[in-house]
Short mmCIF file of C-alpha atoms and ligand atoms in Angstrom, two decimals:
data_model
loop_
_atom_site.label_atom_id
_atom_site.label_comp_id
_atom_site.label_asym_id
_atom_site.label_seq_id
_atom_site.Cartn_x
_atom_site.Cartn_y
_atom_site.Cartn_z
CA MET N 1 -39.11 1.00 2.53
CA GLN N 2 -37.34 -1.22 4.98
CA LYS N 3 -34.37 0.44 6.65
CA LEU N 4 -31.00 -1.24 6.74
CA GLN N 5 -31.04 -1.55 10.51
CA ASP N 6 -34.46 -3.25 10.33
CA ILE N 7 -33.07 -6.21 8.44
CA ASP N 8 -32.70 -9.04 10.86
CA VAL N 9 -29.21 -10.44 10.78
CA ARG N 10 -28.95 -13.98 12.04
CA ILE N 11 -25.61 -15.68 12.42
CA GLU N 12 -26.31 -19.34 11.92
CA ALA N 13 -22.81 -20.64 12.40
CA ALA N 14 -19.71 -18.88 13.56
CA VAL N 15 -16.61 -18.83 11.39
CA ASP N 16 -14.70 -22.05 11.89
CA GLN N 17 -11.88 -21.06 14.25
CA SER N 18 -10.11 -24.37 13.91
CA VAL N 19 -9.07 -23.51 10.34
CA GLN N 20 -5.36 -22.82 10.29
CA HIS N 21 -3.77 -20.88 7.50
CA GLY N 22 -0.34 -22.18 8.19
CA ASN N 23 1.73 -19.00 8.08
CA ALA N 24 2.97 -19.13 11.66
CA ILE N 25 4.97 -22.38 11.43
CA PRO N 26 7.15 -21.43 8.42
CA LEU N 27 7.85 -18.08 10.09
CA LEU N 28 8.93 -19.82 13.29
CA HIS N 29 11.38 -21.86 11.18
CA GLU N 30 12.68 -18.68 9.61
CA ILE N 31 13.13 -17.16 13.07
CA LEU N 32 15.04 -20.26 14.18
CA HIS N 33 17.44 -19.94 11.22
CA ALA N 34 17.90 -16.24 11.97
CA LEU N 35 18.61 -16.99 15.65
CA ARG N 36 21.28 -19.54 14.66
CA ARG N 37 22.80 -16.94 12.33
CA LEU N 38 22.82 -14.38 15.13
CA GLY N 39 24.52 -16.86 17.45
CA GLU N 40 27.15 -17.84 14.93
CA THR N 41 27.94 -14.63 13.10
CA GLU N 42 26.18 -11.83 15.02
CA GLU N 43 24.21 -11.05 11.86
CA PRO N 44 20.80 -9.56 12.78
CA THR N 45 17.60 -10.18 10.79
CA THR N 46 14.41 -8.15 10.50
CA ILE N 47 11.15 -9.62 9.22
CA ASP N 48 8.49 -7.12 8.16
CA LEU N 49 5.17 -8.77 8.99
CA ARG N 50 3.33 -6.41 6.66
CA SER N 51 4.74 -8.34 3.72
CA ILE N 52 3.44 -11.70 4.97
CA PRO N 53 0.00 -12.78 3.66
CA PHE N 54 -1.53 -13.54 7.03
CA GLY N 55 -4.97 -15.11 7.21
CA PRO N 56 -7.30 -14.57 10.16
CA GLY N 57 -5.66 -15.84 13.32
CA ASP N 58 -2.15 -16.26 11.84
CA GLU N 59 -0.68 -13.23 13.60
CA GLU N 60 -2.22 -14.16 16.96
CA GLN N 61 -0.92 -17.72 16.57
CA LEU N 62 2.59 -16.50 15.84
CA LEU N 63 2.67 -13.97 18.69
CA ASP N 64 1.18 -16.51 21.10
CA ALA N 65 3.84 -19.05 20.14
CA LEU N 66 6.59 -16.48 20.72
CA ASP N 67 5.05 -15.33 24.01
CA ARG N 68 6.55 -12.51 26.05
CA GLY N 69 9.91 -12.45 27.77
CA GLU N 70 11.68 -10.28 30.31
CA VAL N 71 11.99 -6.91 28.59
CA THR N 72 9.30 -4.48 27.44
CA VAL N 73 10.12 -0.94 26.33
CA LYS N 74 7.74 1.85 25.48
CA LEU N 75 8.88 4.46 23.00
CA GLU N 76 7.09 7.80 22.67
CA THR N 77 8.00 9.54 19.45
CA LEU N 78 5.58 10.31 16.61
CA GLY N 79 3.08 8.15 18.47
CA ALA N 80 3.68 5.20 20.79
CA SER N 81 5.79 2.14 20.02
CA GLU N 82 6.08 -1.03 22.01
CA ILE N 83 9.20 -3.11 21.79
CA TYR N 84 9.49 -6.35 23.71
CA GLU N 85 11.69 -9.39 23.83
CA THR N 86 9.73 -12.58 23.32
CA ALA N 87 10.12 -15.67 25.48
CA PHE N 88 12.95 -16.56 23.07
CA ALA N 89 15.88 -14.34 23.97
CA GLY N 90 17.15 -12.52 20.90
CA VAL N 91 13.70 -12.45 19.25
CA TRP N 92 12.06 -9.02 19.58
CA ILE N 93 8.69 -7.69 18.49
CA VAL N 94 8.75 -4.06 17.36
CA GLU N 95 5.33 -2.48 16.94
CA HIS N 96 5.12 1.15 15.87
CA LYS N 97 1.90 3.13 16.13
CA ASN N 98 1.07 6.61 14.91
CA THR N 99 -0.38 9.42 17.01
CA GLU N 100 -3.88 8.03 16.37
CA GLY N 101 -2.85 4.72 17.94
CA GLU N 102 -2.98 2.90 14.58
CA ARG N 103 -0.31 0.39 13.73
CA ILE N 104 2.17 1.61 11.12
CA ALA N 105 4.73 -1.17 11.33
CA LEU N 106 5.05 -4.61 12.92
CA GLN N 107 8.39 -6.28 12.71
CA ILE N 108 10.26 -9.17 14.25
CA GLU N 109 13.88 -8.36 14.93
CA ILE N 110 16.31 -11.14 15.64
CA THR N 111 19.09 -9.23 17.32
CA ARG N 112 20.63 -8.55 20.72
CA VAL N 113 19.04 -5.09 21.06
CA PRO N 114 16.82 -3.50 18.39
CA GLU N 115 18.64 -0.64 16.71
CA ILE N 116 15.98 1.93 17.57
CA LEU N 117 16.60 1.48 21.32
CA PHE N 118 20.20 2.65 21.12
CA THR N 119 20.75 6.31 21.85
CA GLN N 120 21.41 7.79 18.44
CA VAL N 121 24.68 9.69 17.96
CA ALA N 122 22.81 12.80 16.81
CA ASP N 123 20.56 12.79 19.87
CA LEU N 124 23.60 12.31 22.11
CA THR N 125 25.33 15.32 20.52
CA ASP N 126 22.19 17.31 21.10
CA SER N 127 21.85 16.31 24.73
CA ILE N 128 25.50 17.28 25.42
CA SER N 129 24.96 20.76 24.07
CA ARG N 130 21.65 21.16 25.90
CA LEU N 131 23.16 20.15 29.20
CA GLU N 132 26.17 22.42 28.61
CA ASN N 133 23.83 25.32 27.90
CA ARG N 134 21.83 24.63 30.97
CA LEU N 135 24.88 24.56 33.22
CA ARG N 136 26.10 27.83 31.68
CA ALA N 137 22.78 29.54 32.16
CA PRO N 138 22.26 31.51 35.39
CA ASP N 139 19.01 29.70 36.18
CA VAL N 140 20.14 26.07 36.12
CA GLY N 141 16.68 24.79 37.01
CA ALA N 142 14.98 26.20 33.88
CA PRO N 143 14.19 23.68 31.16
CA ALA N 144 16.44 23.95 28.10
CA GLU N 145 14.89 24.03 24.67
CA GLN N 146 15.53 21.01 22.47
CA SER N 147 16.97 21.62 19.05
CA TYR N 148 18.08 18.56 17.19
CA GLN N 149 21.22 18.83 15.05
CA TRP N 150 21.41 15.50 13.26
CA GLU N 151 23.98 16.69 10.78
CA LYS N 152 26.63 16.84 13.54
CA ALA N 153 26.28 13.08 13.82
CA MET C 1 -2.38 22.93 1.31
CA ALA C 2 1.22 24.08 1.40
CA ASP C 3 2.02 27.34 -0.24
CA SER C 4 5.75 27.40 0.21
CA LYS C 5 6.80 26.74 -3.35
CA THR C 6 10.18 28.33 -2.76
CA GLU C 7 10.76 26.17 0.32
CA THR C 8 14.25 24.72 0.20
CA LYS C 9 14.39 22.96 3.56
CA THR C 10 15.17 19.27 3.49
CA LEU C 11 12.84 16.77 5.14
CA GLY C 12 15.47 16.21 7.85
CA GLU C 13 15.59 19.93 8.60
CA SER C 14 11.86 20.36 8.80
CA LEU C 15 11.44 17.30 11.07
CA ARG C 16 14.17 18.56 13.37
CA GLN C 17 12.45 21.90 13.50
CA GLN C 18 9.26 20.15 14.58
CA GLY C 19 11.20 18.67 17.51
CA VAL C 20 11.45 15.14 16.14
CA SER C 21 14.47 13.25 17.53
CA ARG C 22 16.77 11.13 15.40
CA ARG C 23 15.14 8.08 16.97
CA GLY C 24 11.73 9.40 15.88
CA PHE C 25 13.13 9.88 12.40
CA LEU C 26 14.30 6.24 12.38
CA LYS C 27 10.78 5.16 13.32
CA PHE C 28 9.46 7.30 10.47
CA CYS C 29 11.93 5.67 8.05
CA THR C 30 11.01 2.16 9.25
CA ALA C 31 7.31 2.84 8.61
CA THR C 32 8.12 4.44 5.26
CA ALA C 33 10.20 1.43 4.17
CA SER C 34 7.32 -0.84 5.17
CA MET C 35 4.88 1.40 3.27
CA MET C 36 7.10 1.32 0.18
CA ALA C 37 7.22 -2.49 0.50
CA LEU C 38 11.02 -2.30 0.68
CA PRO C 39 13.05 -4.68 2.85
CA PRO C 40 13.90 -3.47 6.37
CA THR C 41 17.61 -3.64 5.44
CA MET C 42 17.02 -0.55 3.32
CA VAL C 43 16.09 1.64 6.30
CA PRO C 44 19.58 3.23 6.62
CA ALA C 45 19.62 4.08 2.89
CA ILE C 46 16.10 5.48 3.14
CA ALA C 47 17.10 7.52 6.19
CA ALA C 48 20.10 8.97 4.37
CA ALA C 49 18.03 9.84 1.30
CA LEU C 50 14.96 11.17 3.11
CA GLU C 51 17.05 13.38 5.33
CA LYS C 52 18.28 15.26 2.30
CA ALA C 53 15.01 15.12 0.33
CA ARG C 54 13.63 18.50 -0.75
CA ARG C 55 9.96 19.05 -1.19
CA PRO C 56 8.70 18.37 -4.68
CA SER C 57 5.81 20.33 -6.13
CA VAL C 58 2.76 18.21 -6.96
CA ILE C 59 -0.13 19.20 -9.20
CA TRP C 60 -3.15 16.93 -8.90
CA LEU C 61 -5.65 16.86 -11.77
CA SER C 62 -9.07 15.23 -11.42
CA PHE C 63 -10.83 14.38 -14.67
CA GLN C 64 -13.71 11.91 -15.31
CA GLU C 65 -13.68 10.34 -11.87
CA CYS C 66 -15.84 9.63 -8.83
CA THR C 67 -13.46 11.14 -6.22
CA GLY C 68 -13.04 7.66 -4.77
CA CYS C 69 -9.28 7.81 -5.34
CA THR C 70 -8.91 11.12 -3.50
CA GLU C 71 -11.18 9.71 -0.76
CA SER C 72 -8.93 6.67 -0.52
CA LEU C 73 -5.85 8.85 -0.24
CA THR C 74 -7.29 11.11 2.45
CA ARG C 75 -8.23 7.99 4.44
CA ALA C 76 -4.64 6.77 4.34
CA HIS C 77 -4.19 5.03 7.63
CA ALA C 78 -0.92 6.33 8.94
CA PRO C 79 -1.70 9.98 9.58
CA THR C 80 1.55 10.85 11.26
CA ILE C 81 3.71 9.28 8.63
CA GLU C 82 1.64 10.26 5.65
CA ASN C 83 1.10 13.76 6.99
CA LEU C 84 4.84 14.08 7.19
CA ILE C 85 5.10 12.95 3.59
CA PHE C 86 2.28 15.30 2.63
CA ASP C 87 3.61 18.16 4.65
CA HIS C 88 6.74 17.62 2.72
CA ILE C 89 5.28 17.65 -0.74
CA SER C 90 3.97 20.91 -1.96
CA LEU C 91 0.46 20.04 -3.15
CA ASP C 92 0.12 23.19 -5.19
CA TYR C 93 -3.10 22.33 -6.96
CA HIS C 94 -5.85 19.83 -6.25
CA HIS C 95 -9.15 21.24 -7.33
CA THR C 96 -11.22 18.77 -5.30
CA LEU C 97 -9.40 19.52 -2.06
CA GLN C 98 -8.52 23.19 -2.47
CA ALA C 99 -10.89 25.98 -1.48
CA ALA C 100 -10.09 28.17 -4.48
CA ALA C 101 -11.72 27.62 -7.86
CA GLY C 102 -11.79 29.24 -11.26
CA GLU C 103 -9.20 31.70 -12.48
CA GLY C 104 -7.41 32.13 -9.14
CA ALA C 105 -6.89 28.38 -8.81
CA GLU C 106 -5.72 28.06 -12.40
CA ALA C 107 -3.24 30.88 -11.76
CA ALA C 108 -1.82 28.85 -8.82
CA ARG C 109 -1.41 25.84 -11.10
CA GLU C 110 0.37 27.92 -13.72
CA ALA C 111 2.63 29.52 -11.11
CA ALA C 112 3.61 26.10 -9.71
CA MET C 113 4.36 24.86 -13.23
CA HIS C 114 6.45 27.87 -14.01
CA GLU C 115 8.46 27.91 -10.77
CA ASN C 116 9.17 24.18 -10.76
CA HIS C 117 9.55 23.62 -14.48
CA GLY C 118 10.96 20.20 -15.28
CA LYS C 119 10.77 19.06 -11.65
CA TYR C 120 7.15 18.86 -10.57
CA LEU C 121 4.99 15.75 -10.42
CA VAL C 122 1.56 15.56 -11.98
CA VAL C 123 -0.92 13.19 -10.34
CA VAL C 124 -4.05 12.42 -12.36
CA ASP C 125 -7.22 10.68 -11.27
CA GLY C 126 -9.98 10.03 -13.77
CA SER C 127 -10.02 9.27 -17.48
CA ILE C 128 -9.97 11.76 -20.34
CA PRO C 129 -12.96 11.99 -22.74
CA LEU C 130 -11.93 12.32 -26.37
CA LYS C 131 -15.36 12.15 -28.05
CA ASP C 132 -16.43 15.63 -27.03
CA PRO C 133 -14.19 17.91 -24.92
CA GLY C 134 -17.34 19.39 -23.37
CA PHE C 135 -18.02 16.15 -21.48
CA SER C 136 -15.56 17.21 -18.78
CA THR C 137 -13.97 20.62 -18.30
CA ILE C 138 -12.35 22.57 -15.48
CA ALA C 139 -12.55 26.39 -15.57
CA GLY C 140 -13.63 26.03 -19.20
CA ILE C 141 -10.50 24.07 -20.13
CA SER C 142 -11.01 20.59 -21.57
CA ASN C 143 -9.39 17.69 -19.73
CA LEU C 144 -7.26 16.88 -22.77
CA ASP C 145 -5.89 20.43 -23.05
CA MET C 146 -5.28 20.71 -19.32
CA LEU C 147 -3.45 17.39 -19.21
CA LYS C 148 -1.19 18.21 -22.16
CA GLU C 149 -0.45 21.71 -20.93
CA THR C 150 0.25 20.65 -17.33
CA VAL C 151 2.38 17.64 -18.21
CA ALA C 152 4.58 19.57 -20.66
CA GLY C 153 6.96 20.78 -17.94
CA ALA C 154 6.56 17.84 -15.53
CA ALA C 155 9.20 15.35 -14.41
CA ALA C 156 6.70 12.47 -14.42
CA VAL C 157 3.02 11.64 -14.26
CA ILE C 158 1.35 9.36 -11.75
CA ALA C 159 -1.98 7.99 -12.98
CA VAL C 160 -3.88 7.19 -9.78
CA GLY C 161 -6.78 4.74 -10.03
CA SER C 162 -7.94 2.42 -12.78
CA CYS C 163 -9.67 5.29 -14.67
CA ALA C 164 -6.47 7.31 -15.11
CA ALA C 165 -4.38 4.15 -15.56
CA PHE C 166 -6.59 2.18 -17.96
CA GLY C 167 -9.78 4.17 -18.66
CA GLY C 168 -11.72 2.45 -15.85
CA LEU C 169 -15.49 2.67 -15.55
CA PRO C 170 -15.91 5.52 -18.09
CA HIS C 171 -14.05 3.34 -20.61
CA ALA C 172 -16.38 0.34 -20.06
CA ASN C 173 -18.49 -0.76 -23.02
CA PRO C 174 -19.90 1.16 -24.84
CA ASN C 175 -17.59 3.96 -23.62
CA PRO C 176 -20.01 6.82 -24.36
CA THR C 177 -17.47 9.61 -23.75
CA GLY C 178 -14.60 8.06 -25.69
CA ALA C 179 -12.65 7.84 -22.41
CA VAL C 180 -8.95 7.02 -22.54
CA SER C 181 -6.17 6.60 -20.00
CA VAL C 182 -3.32 9.05 -19.37
CA SER C 183 -0.77 6.82 -21.07
CA GLU C 184 -2.80 6.82 -24.29
CA ILE C 185 -2.19 10.57 -24.51
CA ILE C 186 1.14 11.16 -22.82
CA LYS C 187 3.94 9.44 -24.71
CA ASP C 188 6.96 11.62 -23.95
CA LYS C 189 7.05 11.49 -20.13
CA PRO C 190 7.31 8.62 -17.68
CA VAL C 191 3.79 7.56 -16.60
CA VAL C 192 3.32 5.40 -13.51
CA ASN C 193 0.01 3.55 -13.29
CA VAL C 194 -1.23 3.14 -9.72
CA SER C 195 -4.30 1.12 -10.60
CA GLY C 196 -7.16 -0.02 -8.39
CA CYS C 197 -10.74 1.08 -7.94
CA PRO C 198 -9.65 2.77 -5.75
CA PRO C 199 -5.95 2.02 -5.22
CA ILE C 200 -4.87 1.08 -1.70
CA PRO C 201 -4.13 4.39 0.11
CA THR C 202 -0.68 3.35 1.29
CA VAL C 203 0.20 2.29 -2.25
CA ILE C 204 -0.54 5.85 -3.47
CA THR C 205 1.58 7.36 -0.71
CA GLY C 206 4.20 4.63 -1.16
CA VAL C 207 4.76 5.76 -4.75
CA LEU C 208 4.95 9.42 -3.69
CA ALA C 209 7.35 8.43 -0.89
CA HIS C 210 9.50 6.61 -3.42
CA PHE C 211 9.76 9.73 -5.55
CA LEU C 212 10.49 11.83 -2.47
CA THR C 213 13.13 9.40 -1.19
CA PHE C 214 14.97 8.42 -4.32
CA GLY C 215 14.05 11.31 -6.61
CA GLY C 216 12.93 8.83 -9.26
CA LEU C 217 10.28 6.31 -10.07
CA PRO C 218 10.09 2.69 -8.94
CA GLU C 219 10.57 -0.21 -11.34
CA LEU C 220 7.42 -0.82 -13.39
CA ASP C 221 5.70 -3.91 -14.81
CA ASP C 222 4.50 -4.30 -18.39
CA LEU C 223 1.37 -2.28 -17.57
CA GLY C 224 3.37 0.58 -16.07
CA ARG C 225 2.61 -0.37 -12.45
CA PRO C 226 5.23 -0.32 -9.67
CA LYS C 227 6.48 -3.89 -9.28
CA VAL C 228 6.86 -3.62 -5.51
CA PHE C 229 3.09 -3.36 -5.16
CA TYR C 230 1.82 -5.06 -8.30
CA GLY C 231 4.53 -7.67 -8.82
CA GLN C 232 2.54 -10.60 -7.51
CA SER C 233 -1.00 -11.74 -8.11
CA ILE C 234 -3.65 -11.69 -5.41
CA HIS C 235 -3.85 -15.47 -5.88
CA ASP C 236 -0.13 -15.99 -5.22
CA ARG C 237 -0.36 -14.13 -1.92
CA CYS C 238 -3.83 -15.27 -0.88
CA TYR C 239 -4.09 -17.06 2.46
CA ARG C 240 -6.96 -19.18 0.99
CA ARG C 241 -4.57 -20.55 -1.60
CA PRO C 242 -3.99 -23.91 0.11
CA PHE C 243 -7.73 -24.59 -0.37
CA TYR C 244 -7.49 -23.76 -4.06
CA ASP C 245 -4.56 -26.14 -4.37
CA LYS C 246 -6.59 -28.87 -2.64
CA GLY C 247 -9.64 -28.16 -4.82
CA LEU C 248 -11.78 -27.00 -1.87
CA PHE C 249 -14.16 -24.27 -3.06
CA ALA C 250 -17.06 -22.35 -1.53
CA GLU C 251 -20.06 -22.56 -3.88
CA THR C 252 -22.33 -20.00 -2.23
CA PHE C 253 -21.84 -17.23 0.31
CA ASP C 254 -23.23 -19.27 3.18
CA ASP C 255 -22.36 -22.89 2.55
CA GLU C 256 -20.00 -25.02 4.58
CA GLY C 257 -17.06 -24.07 2.38
CA ALA C 258 -17.74 -20.36 2.90
CA ARG C 259 -17.83 -20.85 6.66
CA LYS C 260 -14.61 -22.83 6.57
CA GLY C 261 -12.91 -20.10 4.57
CA TRP C 262 -12.36 -22.14 1.40
CA CYS C 263 -11.29 -20.68 -1.93
CA LEU C 264 -13.72 -18.27 -3.63
CA TYR C 265 -12.72 -19.11 -7.21
CA ARG C 266 -16.07 -20.62 -8.15
CA MET C 267 -17.89 -17.58 -6.79
CA GLY C 268 -16.04 -15.42 -9.27
CA CYS C 269 -12.79 -14.54 -7.50
CA LYS C 270 -10.52 -12.83 -10.05
CA GLY C 271 -7.46 -13.21 -7.80
CA PRO C 272 -5.58 -15.43 -10.27
CA MET C 273 -5.44 -12.70 -12.95
CA THR C 274 -5.21 -9.66 -10.66
CA TYR C 275 -1.98 -8.00 -9.60
CA ASN C 276 -2.27 -5.88 -6.47
CA ALA C 277 -1.06 -5.70 -2.86
CA CYS C 278 -4.42 -6.33 -1.08
CA ALA C 279 -3.45 -9.75 0.29
CA THR C 280 -0.53 -8.35 2.28
CA THR C 281 -1.13 -4.59 2.70
CA LYS C 282 -4.87 -5.11 3.28
CA TRP C 283 -7.50 -2.36 3.72
CA ASN C 284 -8.94 -0.20 6.51
CA GLN C 285 -5.95 0.16 8.81
CA GLY C 286 -4.69 -3.23 7.76
CA THR C 287 -7.86 -4.82 9.21
CA SER C 288 -8.89 -7.11 6.40
CA TRP C 289 -9.34 -7.34 2.65
CA PRO C 290 -12.14 -8.53 0.34
CA VAL C 291 -11.17 -12.22 0.26
CA GLU C 292 -10.70 -12.25 4.04
CA SER C 293 -14.22 -10.80 4.32
CA GLY C 294 -15.55 -13.67 2.23
CA HIS C 295 -15.95 -11.94 -1.14
CA GLY C 296 -13.92 -12.74 -4.23
CA CYS C 297 -11.53 -10.24 -5.77
CA LEU C 298 -13.19 -8.19 -8.55
CA GLY C 299 -9.93 -7.65 -10.40
CA CYS C 300 -10.18 -3.88 -9.99
CA SER C 301 -6.51 -3.16 -10.68
CA GLU C 302 -6.57 -4.78 -14.13
CA PRO C 303 -7.49 -3.13 -17.45
CA ASP C 304 -11.17 -3.46 -18.49
CA PHE C 305 -12.19 -5.24 -15.32
CA TRP C 306 -15.76 -4.00 -15.85
CA ASP C 307 -16.00 -5.84 -19.13
CA GLY C 308 -14.54 -9.16 -18.04
CA GLY C 309 -17.86 -10.94 -17.50
CA GLY C 310 -19.89 -10.92 -14.27
CA PHE C 311 -18.16 -10.38 -10.95
CA TYR C 312 -19.77 -13.59 -9.69
CA ASN C 313 -18.94 -15.76 -12.68
CA ALA C 314 -15.87 -17.90 -12.36
CA ILE C 315 -13.06 -16.65 -14.58
CA SER C 316 -13.93 -17.63 -18.14
CA ILE C 317 -12.19 -20.75 -19.26
CA PRO C 318 -13.59 -21.26 -22.77
CA ASP C 319 -11.61 -24.33 -23.70
CA GLY C 320 -10.80 -26.95 -21.29
CA ASP C 321 -10.43 -27.78 -17.79
CA ILE C 322 -8.24 -26.03 -15.25
CA ALA C 323 -7.37 -29.24 -13.49
CA ARG C 324 -5.93 -30.77 -16.66
CA ASN C 325 -4.28 -27.62 -17.95
CA ILE C 326 -2.42 -26.62 -14.83
CA GLY C 327 -2.20 -29.91 -12.95
CA LEU C 328 -4.43 -28.66 -10.17
CA GLY C 329 -3.81 -30.47 -6.94
CA ALA C 330 -0.84 -32.36 -8.35
CA VAL C 331 1.72 -29.61 -7.91
CA ALA C 332 1.59 -27.14 -5.06
CA GLY C 333 3.20 -23.76 -4.77
CA VAL C 334 3.71 -20.52 -6.56
CA ALA C 335 4.39 -22.05 -9.96
CA VAL C 336 0.83 -23.35 -10.15
CA GLY C 337 -0.54 -19.96 -9.22
CA ALA C 338 1.61 -18.26 -11.82
CA ALA C 339 0.51 -20.75 -14.44
CA ALA C 340 -3.14 -20.32 -13.44
CA GLY C 341 -2.70 -16.58 -13.56
CA MET C 342 -1.31 -16.68 -17.08
CA LEU C 343 -3.86 -19.17 -18.26
CA ASN C 344 -6.70 -17.19 -16.74
CA ARG C 345 -5.38 -13.91 -18.10
CA ASN C 346 -5.24 -15.36 -21.60
CA ALA C 347 -8.56 -17.14 -21.24
CA ARG C 348 -10.20 -13.99 -20.01
CA ALA C 349 -8.74 -11.93 -22.84
CA ASP C 350 -10.10 -14.55 -25.23
CA ALA C 351 -13.51 -14.42 -23.61
CA VAL C 352 -13.59 -10.63 -23.73
CA ALA C 353 -12.64 -10.72 -27.40
CA ARG C 354 -15.30 -13.29 -28.22
CA HIS C 355 -17.74 -11.73 -25.79
CA GLU C 356 -18.28 -15.08 -24.16
CA THR C 357 -19.09 -15.47 -20.53
CA VAL C 358 -18.76 -18.75 -18.76
CA THR C 359 -20.77 -19.56 -15.69
CA VAL C 360 -19.98 -21.90 -12.84
CA ASP C 361 -22.29 -24.45 -14.51
CA ASP C 362 -20.31 -24.29 -17.75
CA LEU C 363 -17.15 -24.76 -15.79
CA GLU C 364 -18.60 -27.80 -14.07
CA LYS C 365 -19.59 -29.30 -17.43
CA THR C 366 -16.10 -29.03 -18.87
CA SER C 367 -14.33 -30.47 -15.84
S1 LIG E 1 -9.07 -17.88 -6.38
FE1 LIG E 1 -9.30 -16.11 -5.02
S2 LIG E 1 -9.89 -16.94 -3.00
FE2 LIG E 1 -9.08 -18.63 -4.25
S3 LIG E 1 -6.92 -18.71 -3.69
FE3 LIG E 1 -7.06 -17.46 -5.53
S4 LIG E 1 -7.22 -15.35 -4.77
FE4 LIG E 1 -7.66 -16.71 -3.05
S1 LIG E 2 -9.20 -7.66 -3.74
FE1 LIG E 2 -9.21 -7.37 -5.97
S2 LIG E 2 -11.06 -6.16 -6.43
FE2 LIG E 2 -10.70 -6.02 -4.25
S3 LIG E 2 -9.51 -4.13 -4.02
FE3 LIG E 2 -8.02 -5.82 -4.18
S4 LIG E 2 -7.54 -5.94 -6.38
FE4 LIG E 2 -9.41 -4.70 -6.20
#
């Protein structure tokens, strides 16, 4: 019997790359409205790209149109995240990955600074107590153990 | 498999203990909101609820099934997030995944039921044979008896996969085992149908996450499916939809239309009568989904999809022409899709009832 790998696969014509699925343009309009809203009322907007029915090439087209701006931040918690401001100030791309490097969320935030970049009150409380402990301890150079106490927030 | 049935720690406490910062927790909540198909504005509410969530006990029963649904679940593509969800549910019994079998395993199931009476979740995959209980048993207990006994003290039942939700493949004509769905047996408890053959992994975890977060069940459609995932048809969310609206169809798998990514309706796509999240959530780490790969939707999340005529026959339209009935090409937008969905659903039901199948050629003749 012929094995699967023995079957000759011939690609006669590549997929037509010029086909546009038209999701990028309406999203760019939505981003423009959100930017105006941010400018006028400081109201931020988040668009979850997982809920958009992208066709092949739509996401690339959108991200290419937005391009990259001045700020890129890498976040390392429960896997890596990349957060960058696009060439349009106030428009941020937030991409979260899990520890396997797989994408678990892709969002556009129209805001001054994405919320997740702010130091969280609970983490601040924790760092105060860790630094206090360290300065109290006889061996100041030793690393202090982290123990998060969110409820104090 | 967790064995801490008496565990009382909240999700917030156990994450903190694992050294996860508040910022990490926010990332977790953002991904969970996205997985539950909830708007990003709900992240703070989700964070507040998840922080206090206590681990629910889950008993998973597998009846007449192919293990595809469990396979789908264990291939869920966000290990960190889903592991956190799974670490935080107490999966007290899953006879496909657990090492134990026989009396010891059944004792674990009974203990979990007893300790968590009124609060545990029962997840079922597979249909239940009614013709002869001997067709499918576990530790000598018939599926029907095990289901009734296990559900008696449960808070709710989640029927995972089209077999548990609607009878699925075992229920297909001529249904030799007399297979029925969970909801045909369980009438006194809430039953959530997470249909699909198999369901999308993140949809399964999304429903569990919803229960974990809000302590209740999501809003359901008329077939008992969570509206957040099954509220819109494949057709309404399909990126090939503009081609459908323009009347541009692929006729074979390798013609010009196929290469240009035109609509797959004439090659049997059941997208117009199928409600599922494939077009947005997609499959395999969000890589693609059947229509994007060039194959029509089979309608796997709908009741009796095996009996709806051939997968490659265009949806049966016994009387009349789609263009005339729904104004194809004249009106664009969601309304047309909704109308086509309803029309096709009714037409298909008609065809199933009359046992008619309509081929592409028939469709051509009537239009
Ligand atoms: S019929 Fe199928 S391929 Fe065509 S638009 Fe509808 S869902 Fe997409
Ligand atoms: S595209 Fe259709 S047949 Fe395929 S998995 Fe989704 S609902 Fe099922």
